[in-house]
Every structure is written in C-alpha cells, then in structure tokens.
Amino acid sequence: MKISLLVPLLVLPLVGGALAGGSQAGGIQVTTETRLAGWLQKYPEADANGDGMLTVGEARAFRAKMLAEPGVDQADRSARTKPTHANVVYGSHERNRFDVWIPDESTDGLLSPVVIYFHGGGFVAGDKTSFDPTPYLDAGIACVSANYRFVNGHDLLSDAPFRDAARVVQTVRKRCSEWNLDPGRVALSGGSAGAVMALWTGLHDDLANPDSDDPVSQESTRVTCVVPVNGPTNLLPDWILENIGGAAHVHASFAMMFGQTIEEALTPAVRARIMAVSPWEHVSEDDPPVFLIYSGPLDEVPLPASARTGKVIHHPFFGKALKEKLDAAGVEADFKHGFNPRGRTDIVDYLKNKFAMVD
C-alpha cells in the first residue's frame, strides 16, 4: 500500500474540528463519523475490533502500522509513479481533475491502450493518488486516475460522480491523438464506489451526444471492458437487505447520495434516482466484457444484522448476481471472489488479453 494513501486517513476525518463537529449540506450533517465511514469502506482492515465502526484512534493506529511497513521506499515509489500529465482539467469543479501516465511505448509513436481508474471512498472521500500505475505501465498500458465530485446530500447528489466518470472517458478519448493512446482500447476499473462508477459507465448506453456544440460531449463512452473491484452492483436498499442482509441502514453515505435517510420510506423520486445509478439496471446484450473481483468470501447470505457495513456493501453476492444477469443477456462475464488482486497480475493479464496485446 502506498504511504501517500494513508495521509488522508489521518487528516480527513479531523476536518472541521472536534469529533462532534461537521458541516451542513442541505440540512444533512456532514460529520466526522460520515468521513470515517467512508474510510472504513476503503480500508476495512483498519477496523481493529471488527465492530463495523472506525474510530479516529483506529485510523491513527492503522496509519502508523502502514508507515512502519518494511521495504516501503516512498521516495523511490513517488519517482516511479509521477504522472506524465498531472491534474488534467475535465470540468469546472475543483475535483474535475485526473492524472495521466503514458508508457514508454507511446513516446515512440505507438498507440497504447489505456485503463481509467476511479477511487473508492463512499462517494464522500478518497483521491486519485491512491492509484498505483506501475504494473500497468510495465505491461505497456497507459493509465488515468480521476477525481470526481463528492455527493453532499443537497446540490450534488448521486448523479454527479457518475456523470463525471462519463466525462472522464470522453475527455480521454478526445485527447488520445495528443497522448498517442488508442481510442479503441479503453478499459475502466475502480474500487468500491469507484467500481460502481466504472460498471455504470461501462454498462450504460453510449452517452455521446453527436449534436452537441461541445466536441468532448460528442465522444463515445463505450469501452473495451470493465474490471470493478469490491463493487456493489445494485444500490436499492431493499434488494440489498433481502439478498445480502446486514443492517437496514445499508451505508452511511446513503443520505448524502440520495438526499433522504434510509429510515424514511423511499419516495418514488429517490427510488428512481437509486435505480438510475445502479449498474444492475443498465445491463443489455451489447455490453462489454466484465471481470468482477471481490476480496471477501462468498459466504452464506443473508448476513446477520450485526454484519459490518464494509462486509455487506462489498459482498461477493453482488458480483454473483450480476454475473448471472450478464450471462442471461449473453454478455461475457468473469467472477472471482475470496481473492485480493493487490500484488498480482490477474487484472493486468485480463486487460492484455482484451486489448489483444502481444508479449
């Protein structure tokens, strides 16, 4: 794990002052607890006592443990992973930025395939610097790691990150000739919340608008393949409760995403909003191949109400169910669970196969 990943783990939960503090967003309290919940989703191993709640003390202890990890040379890693183009602007919001890494092959005039990565964090936390491009660059695959707008329960709801994801794809495609990238070989990946964004963009009908005056909006959002890691595939809370179980609140980010707490009966407008961003709802026979990866075991469901939120929302049953739906639609889908891809070549090997790369 990159040390730079862990700095926000200590800092972000403390933004706004004391533990009881927070900021208001459309009447919904943006508390330290909300931020910690986002980091719990990203780093479930930081929950030392396994109670499904991440405290500031546990966050500090986890960061200290990672800093003490032997064999991590941050200066060397930073030098190797410095972006070719940093903070490329793709929209008007301050978080509409992405980093680009271009392999040596592209500098020789050869067109490189590209993988676009969206970070996790419950749609309320995280940063593009969490991505390590090294294994992809070593394989000759260019990389993009993107930030996107966070939801706030008011003016930025569930639609914002997903539209940003599509815009990233379109912006990259528009600039492929400039960066010697192949617009016909584009893959999407991401972890947790980022996995949902990658899946949604990959399964959604093409969002290109050929009649737009904006040349970026004219670009296609269709991709070669999608590799989501630990991604919930259906965000409807009643579906999750029935099929996976756990606590009825589902996730701390729910109110921030949809503007309504889970304790209330879902209004038709909120239910429609949830379905609009659920990858489950966008499956069709023309979808690209998908490689669904989950680090947890495919244990018996439904889980008890005491199950940790991170276990519920990252459960492999999401992938099993989506694979069955993709299979029924005739879409190529691979599914792997009980497997941590960190430090392995499975994703790179999959991409090389789909990109028809020759060693």
Short mmCIF file of C-alpha atoms in Angstrom, two decimals:
data_model
loop_
_atom_site.label_atom_id
_atom_site.label_comp_id
_atom_site.label_asym_id
_atom_site.label_seq_id
_atom_site.Cartn_x
_atom_site.Cartn_y
_atom_site.Cartn_z
CA MET A 1 0.00 0.00 0.00
CA LYS A 2 1.31 3.44 -0.87
CA ILE A 3 2.17 5.58 2.12
CA SER A 4 0.65 8.61 0.39
CA LEU A 5 -2.70 6.81 0.59
CA LEU A 6 -2.63 6.92 4.35
CA VAL A 7 -2.17 10.62 4.95
CA PRO A 8 -5.86 11.42 4.24
CA LEU A 9 -6.83 8.55 6.54
CA LEU A 10 -5.45 10.57 9.42
CA VAL A 11 -6.32 14.05 8.19
CA LEU A 12 -9.71 13.90 6.51
CA PRO A 13 -11.73 12.64 9.48
CA LEU A 14 -10.48 15.56 11.54
CA VAL A 15 -11.53 18.26 9.08
CA GLY A 16 -14.00 20.59 10.76
CA GLY A 17 -12.59 20.26 14.28
CA ALA A 18 -13.84 18.10 17.12
CA LEU A 19 -15.40 14.70 16.71
CA ALA A 20 -18.86 16.08 17.24
CA GLY A 21 -18.35 18.75 14.60
CA GLY A 22 -19.20 18.81 10.94
CA SER A 23 -20.55 20.94 8.14
CA GLN A 24 -24.06 21.39 6.87
CA ALA A 25 -25.06 20.33 3.35
CA GLY A 26 -28.68 20.95 2.54
CA GLY A 27 -29.77 20.14 6.08
CA ILE A 28 -27.80 16.88 6.24
CA GLN A 29 -24.92 16.89 8.71
CA VAL A 30 -21.53 16.10 7.14
CA THR A 31 -19.95 14.70 10.30
CA THR A 32 -16.62 13.19 11.21
CA GLU A 33 -18.49 9.91 11.56
CA THR A 34 -19.56 10.18 7.90
CA ARG A 35 -15.98 10.71 6.82
CA LEU A 36 -14.76 7.82 8.96
CA ALA A 37 -17.45 5.61 7.45
CA GLY A 38 -16.08 6.46 4.01
CA TRP A 39 -12.59 5.44 5.07
CA LEU A 40 -13.90 2.26 6.69
CA GLN A 41 -15.32 1.30 3.33
CA LYS A 42 -11.95 1.87 1.70
CA TYR A 43 -9.82 0.30 4.46
CA PRO A 44 -11.97 -2.33 6.23
CA GLU A 45 -8.83 -3.82 7.79
CA ALA A 46 -8.42 -0.61 9.82
CA ASP A 47 -11.40 -1.68 11.97
CA ALA A 48 -9.27 -3.33 14.65
CA ASN A 49 -12.11 -4.66 16.82
CA GLY A 50 -14.35 -5.65 13.93
CA ASP A 51 -17.37 -3.78 15.23
CA GLY A 52 -18.17 -2.15 11.88
CA MET A 53 -17.24 1.33 13.13
CA LEU A 54 -13.94 3.11 12.51
CA THR A 55 -12.70 5.42 15.26
CA VAL A 56 -10.09 8.12 14.89
CA GLY A 57 -7.87 6.05 17.19
CA GLU A 58 -8.16 3.02 14.92
CA ALA A 59 -7.44 5.21 11.89
CA ARG A 60 -4.30 6.60 13.53
CA ALA A 61 -3.14 3.12 14.56
CA PHE A 62 -3.69 1.75 11.06
CA ARG A 63 -1.73 4.59 9.51
CA ALA A 64 1.13 4.07 11.98
CA LYS A 65 1.23 0.37 11.15
CA MET A 66 1.43 1.06 7.42
CA LEU A 67 4.14 3.68 7.91
CA ALA A 68 6.17 1.08 9.76
CA GLU A 69 5.76 -1.49 6.98
CA PRO A 70 9.22 -2.69 5.95
CA GLY A 71 10.50 -2.33 2.42
CA VAL A 72 8.47 0.76 1.50
CA ASP A 73 10.67 3.39 -0.10
CA GLN A 74 8.30 6.31 -0.63
CA ALA A 75 10.83 8.47 -2.45
CA ASP A 76 11.58 5.70 -4.92
CA ARG A 77 7.91 4.91 -5.45
CA SER A 78 6.98 8.55 -5.93
CA ALA A 79 9.70 8.96 -8.56
CA ARG A 80 8.47 5.91 -10.46
CA THR A 81 4.81 6.89 -10.36
CA LYS A 82 5.00 10.60 -11.10
CA PRO A 83 2.25 11.33 -13.67
CA THR A 84 3.19 12.23 -17.22
CA HIS A 85 0.40 14.82 -17.08
CA ALA A 86 -0.93 15.82 -13.66
CA ASN A 87 -4.26 17.45 -12.79
CA VAL A 88 -5.69 17.49 -16.29
CA VAL A 89 -8.91 19.53 -16.16
CA TYR A 90 -12.08 17.91 -17.49
CA GLY A 91 -14.79 20.07 -15.88
CA SER A 92 -15.48 23.25 -13.94
CA HIS A 93 -15.49 21.78 -10.41
CA GLU A 94 -12.25 21.78 -8.42
CA ARG A 95 -12.33 17.98 -8.26
CA ASN A 96 -12.73 17.58 -12.01
CA ARG A 97 -9.08 16.59 -12.45
CA PHE A 98 -7.25 13.45 -13.48
CA ASP A 99 -3.65 12.26 -13.76
CA VAL A 100 -2.22 10.51 -16.82
CA TRP A 101 0.68 8.07 -17.04
CA ILE A 102 1.95 7.21 -20.51
CA PRO A 103 4.23 4.19 -21.04
CA ASP A 104 7.48 4.46 -22.94
CA GLU A 105 5.97 2.74 -25.96
CA SER A 106 3.68 5.72 -26.58
CA THR A 107 6.62 8.10 -26.77
CA ASP A 108 7.89 6.02 -29.71
CA GLY A 109 4.72 6.77 -31.67
CA LEU A 110 2.91 3.53 -30.89
CA LEU A 111 -0.69 3.77 -29.71
CA SER A 112 -1.09 2.43 -26.18
CA PRO A 113 -4.29 1.06 -24.65
CA VAL A 114 -5.47 2.86 -21.53
CA VAL A 115 -7.17 1.91 -18.27
CA ILE A 116 -9.17 4.59 -16.43
CA TYR A 117 -9.42 4.17 -12.66
CA PHE A 118 -11.93 5.67 -10.19
CA HIS A 119 -11.01 5.63 -6.48
CA GLY A 120 -13.26 4.45 -3.66
CA GLY A 121 -14.45 6.25 -0.54
CA GLY A 122 -18.24 6.02 -0.39
CA PHE A 123 -18.65 8.94 -2.83
CA VAL A 124 -17.63 11.27 0.03
CA ALA A 125 -13.88 10.67 0.37
CA GLY A 126 -10.77 9.44 -1.44
CA ASP A 127 -8.35 10.77 -4.01
CA LYS A 128 -6.80 9.89 -7.35
CA THR A 129 -3.37 9.50 -5.72
CA SER A 130 -4.47 6.15 -4.26
CA PHE A 131 -3.86 4.50 -7.63
CA ASP A 132 -0.55 2.77 -8.40
CA PRO A 133 0.06 2.71 -12.17
CA THR A 134 3.31 0.73 -12.01
CA PRO A 135 2.07 -2.78 -13.01
CA TYR A 136 0.08 -1.36 -15.90
CA LEU A 137 2.92 0.79 -17.20
CA ASP A 138 5.24 -2.21 -17.00
CA ALA A 139 2.80 -4.00 -19.33
CA GLY A 140 2.64 -1.08 -21.78
CA ILE A 141 -0.81 0.11 -20.67
CA ALA A 142 -1.38 3.83 -20.15
CA CYS A 143 -3.28 4.87 -17.02
CA VAL A 144 -5.68 7.58 -15.93
CA SER A 145 -6.69 8.08 -12.30
CA ALA A 146 -9.54 10.52 -11.80
CA ASN A 147 -11.01 12.58 -9.03
CA TYR A 148 -14.71 13.40 -9.20
CA ARG A 149 -17.30 15.43 -7.34
CA PHE A 150 -18.37 14.16 -3.93
CA VAL A 151 -22.05 13.94 -3.03
CA ASN A 152 -23.30 16.27 -0.30
CA GLY A 153 -26.99 15.45 0.14
CA HIS A 154 -28.11 18.72 -1.42
CA ASP A 155 -27.00 20.14 -4.77
CA LEU A 156 -24.56 17.32 -5.51
CA LEU A 157 -26.45 14.04 -5.37
CA SER A 158 -25.85 10.60 -6.83
CA ASP A 159 -25.82 11.78 -10.43
CA ALA A 160 -22.69 13.94 -10.06
CA PRO A 161 -19.91 11.33 -9.70
CA PHE A 162 -21.37 9.16 -12.45
CA ARG A 163 -21.66 11.98 -14.96
CA ASP A 164 -18.09 12.90 -14.08
CA ALA A 165 -16.98 9.35 -14.84
CA ALA A 166 -18.53 9.51 -18.29
CA ARG A 167 -16.93 12.90 -18.88
CA VAL A 168 -13.52 11.49 -17.98
CA VAL A 169 -13.90 8.79 -20.64
CA GLN A 170 -14.94 11.36 -23.22
CA THR A 171 -12.10 13.72 -22.34
CA VAL A 172 -9.51 10.96 -22.55
CA ARG A 173 -10.88 9.89 -25.94
CA LYS A 174 -10.76 13.45 -27.21
CA ARG A 175 -7.09 13.70 -26.29
CA CYS A 176 -5.97 10.24 -27.42
CA SER A 177 -4.14 11.54 -30.50
CA GLU A 178 -2.29 14.09 -28.37
CA TRP A 179 -1.10 11.37 -25.96
CA ASN A 180 -0.61 8.55 -28.50
CA LEU A 181 -3.39 6.48 -26.93
CA ASP A 182 -5.68 4.08 -28.76
CA PRO A 183 -9.31 5.30 -28.56
CA GLY A 184 -10.47 1.82 -29.49
CA ARG A 185 -8.79 0.19 -26.47
CA VAL A 186 -10.13 1.83 -23.32
CA ALA A 187 -10.89 -0.08 -20.10
CA LEU A 188 -12.48 1.03 -16.84
CA SER A 189 -11.64 -0.03 -13.30
CA GLY A 190 -12.13 1.15 -9.75
CA GLY A 191 -12.58 0.06 -6.18
CA SER A 192 -15.76 0.12 -4.08
CA ALA A 193 -17.58 3.36 -5.01
CA GLY A 194 -15.19 3.68 -7.95
CA ALA A 195 -16.15 0.17 -9.02
CA VAL A 196 -19.80 1.23 -9.17
CA MET A 197 -18.84 4.19 -11.35
CA ALA A 198 -16.75 2.02 -13.67
CA LEU A 199 -19.57 -0.52 -14.01
CA TRP A 200 -22.24 2.12 -14.52
CA THR A 201 -20.25 3.85 -17.25
CA GLY A 202 -19.35 0.60 -18.96
CA LEU A 203 -22.88 -0.86 -18.92
CA HIS A 204 -24.75 2.37 -19.66
CA ASP A 205 -25.89 3.09 -23.19
CA ASP A 206 -23.50 5.35 -25.05
CA LEU A 207 -23.68 8.86 -23.60
CA ALA A 208 -22.19 10.53 -26.68
CA ASN A 209 -24.18 13.49 -27.95
CA PRO A 210 -23.28 13.93 -31.63
CA ASP A 211 -25.41 17.09 -31.87
CA SER A 212 -23.62 18.88 -29.03
CA ASP A 213 -21.66 22.06 -29.63
CA ASP A 214 -19.12 20.69 -27.16
CA PRO A 215 -16.65 18.39 -29.01
CA VAL A 216 -15.90 16.40 -25.83
CA SER A 217 -19.60 15.55 -25.39
CA GLN A 218 -19.59 14.11 -28.91
CA GLU A 219 -17.15 11.38 -27.86
CA SER A 220 -18.31 7.84 -27.09
CA THR A 221 -18.40 6.41 -23.58
CA ARG A 222 -18.35 2.79 -24.75
CA VAL A 223 -15.31 0.80 -23.62
CA THR A 224 -13.42 -2.43 -24.28
CA CYS A 225 -14.01 -3.99 -20.87
CA VAL A 226 -14.65 -3.22 -17.19
CA VAL A 227 -12.77 -4.53 -14.12
CA PRO A 228 -14.56 -3.46 -10.91
CA VAL A 229 -13.17 -4.46 -7.51
CA ASN A 230 -15.49 -4.92 -4.50
CA GLY A 231 -18.32 -3.03 -6.16
CA PRO A 232 -21.99 -3.10 -5.11
CA THR A 233 -23.95 -3.72 -8.29
CA ASN A 234 -27.47 -2.89 -7.12
CA LEU A 235 -27.92 0.09 -4.77
CA LEU A 236 -31.58 -0.40 -3.87
CA PRO A 237 -31.60 -0.89 -0.07
CA ASP A 238 -34.50 -3.34 -0.08
CA TRP A 239 -32.67 -5.50 -2.66
CA ILE A 240 -29.51 -5.41 -0.54
CA LEU A 241 -31.39 -6.24 2.66
CA GLU A 242 -33.26 -9.14 1.05
CA ASN A 243 -30.34 -10.66 -0.86
CA ILE A 244 -27.28 -9.80 1.24
CA GLY A 245 -28.69 -8.84 4.63
CA GLY A 246 -26.97 -6.77 7.28
CA ALA A 247 -28.29 -3.64 8.91
CA ALA A 248 -31.17 -1.81 7.28
CA HIS A 249 -29.26 1.48 7.09
CA VAL A 250 -27.10 -0.06 4.28
CA HIS A 251 -24.41 2.65 4.24
CA ALA A 252 -23.57 5.96 5.91
CA SER A 253 -23.33 7.69 2.52
CA PHE A 254 -26.91 6.88 1.55
CA ALA A 255 -28.41 10.21 2.65
CA MET A 256 -25.53 12.10 1.07
CA MET A 257 -26.10 10.34 -2.23
CA PHE A 258 -29.85 10.45 -2.47
CA GLY A 259 -30.97 13.29 -0.21
CA GLN A 260 -33.07 11.08 2.06
CA THR A 261 -32.30 8.94 5.09
CA ILE A 262 -32.99 5.22 4.92
CA GLU A 263 -35.25 5.40 8.00
CA GLU A 264 -37.90 7.06 5.83
CA ALA A 265 -39.95 5.25 3.20
CA LEU A 266 -38.32 5.80 -0.17
CA THR A 267 -40.14 8.34 -2.29
CA PRO A 268 -40.68 7.45 -5.96
CA ALA A 269 -38.20 10.15 -6.94
CA VAL A 270 -35.48 8.76 -4.66
CA ARG A 271 -36.12 5.19 -5.79
CA ALA A 272 -35.80 6.33 -9.42
CA ARG A 273 -32.57 8.12 -8.54
CA ILE A 274 -31.14 4.96 -6.96
CA MET A 275 -32.08 2.81 -9.94
CA ALA A 276 -30.57 5.33 -12.35
CA VAL A 277 -27.10 4.85 -10.84
CA SER A 278 -27.33 1.11 -10.17
CA PRO A 279 -25.28 -0.83 -12.74
CA TRP A 280 -27.85 -3.62 -12.39
CA GLU A 281 -30.42 -1.53 -14.25
CA HIS A 282 -28.21 -0.92 -17.32
CA VAL A 283 -27.39 -4.47 -18.43
CA SER A 284 -28.01 -5.09 -22.14
CA GLU A 285 -26.77 -7.55 -24.73
CA ASP A 286 -24.29 -5.09 -26.27
CA ASP A 287 -22.34 -4.52 -23.04
CA PRO A 288 -18.55 -5.02 -22.91
CA PRO A 289 -16.88 -7.93 -21.07
CA VAL A 290 -16.75 -7.58 -17.28
CA PHE A 291 -14.31 -9.07 -14.76
CA LEU A 292 -15.97 -8.87 -11.31
CA ILE A 293 -13.46 -9.14 -8.43
CA TYR A 294 -14.26 -9.41 -4.71
CA SER A 295 -11.74 -9.87 -1.93
CA GLY A 296 -14.21 -11.39 0.56
CA PRO A 297 -15.58 -14.95 0.71
CA LEU A 298 -18.85 -15.93 -0.89
CA ASP A 299 -20.31 -16.98 2.44
CA GLU A 300 -23.93 -17.66 3.25
CA VAL A 301 -26.40 -14.84 2.80
CA PRO A 302 -28.42 -13.07 4.06
CA LEU A 303 -25.89 -11.84 6.60
CA PRO A 304 -26.98 -11.09 10.17
CA ALA A 305 -27.92 -7.54 11.16
CA SER A 306 -24.67 -7.33 13.12
CA ALA A 307 -22.54 -7.68 9.96
CA ARG A 308 -20.09 -4.84 9.32
CA THR A 309 -21.17 -2.31 6.72
CA GLY A 310 -17.96 -2.90 4.77
CA LYS A 311 -18.68 -6.62 4.59
CA VAL A 312 -22.24 -6.05 3.41
CA ILE A 313 -21.54 -3.44 0.76
CA HIS A 314 -18.51 -5.32 -0.64
CA HIS A 315 -20.04 -8.79 -0.52
CA PRO A 316 -19.31 -11.09 -3.49
CA PHE A 317 -23.01 -11.88 -3.85
CA PHE A 318 -23.26 -8.56 -5.70
CA GLY A 319 -20.91 -9.98 -8.32
CA LYS A 320 -22.52 -13.41 -8.40
CA ALA A 321 -25.95 -11.90 -9.02
CA LEU A 322 -24.71 -9.50 -11.70
CA LYS A 323 -22.79 -12.26 -13.47
CA GLU A 324 -25.97 -14.30 -13.67
CA LYS A 325 -27.78 -11.33 -15.18
CA LEU A 326 -24.95 -10.68 -17.64
CA ASP A 327 -24.87 -14.37 -18.57
CA ALA A 328 -28.60 -14.27 -19.31
CA ALA A 329 -28.04 -11.25 -21.57
CA GLY A 330 -25.23 -13.02 -23.42
CA VAL A 331 -22.53 -10.70 -22.07
CA GLU A 332 -19.11 -12.15 -21.28
CA ALA A 333 -18.57 -12.01 -17.51
CA ASP A 334 -15.87 -13.42 -15.23
CA PHE A 335 -16.31 -13.53 -11.46
CA LYS A 336 -13.64 -14.07 -8.80
CA HIS A 337 -14.10 -13.95 -5.03
CA GLY A 338 -12.04 -14.60 -1.93
CA PHE A 339 -9.19 -13.03 -3.81
CA ASN A 340 -7.12 -9.89 -3.26
CA PRO A 341 -5.68 -8.63 -6.57
CA ARG A 342 -3.07 -6.43 -4.87
CA GLY A 343 0.42 -7.50 -5.89
CA ARG A 344 -0.91 -9.96 -8.50
CA THR A 345 -1.05 -9.75 -12.29
CA ASP A 346 -4.62 -11.01 -12.81
CA ILE A 347 -6.08 -7.62 -13.78
CA VAL A 348 -3.13 -6.72 -15.99
CA ASP A 349 -3.29 -10.13 -17.68
CA TYR A 350 -7.02 -9.73 -18.25
CA LEU A 351 -6.54 -6.29 -19.80
CA LYS A 352 -3.71 -7.50 -22.02
CA ASN A 353 -5.98 -10.24 -23.31
CA LYS A 354 -8.90 -7.89 -24.00
CA PHE A 355 -6.55 -5.33 -25.58
CA ALA A 356 -5.07 -8.11 -27.80
CA MET A 357 -1.58 -7.20 -26.65
CA VAL A 358 1.28 -9.42 -27.77
CA ASP A 359 4.19 -10.03 -25.38
#
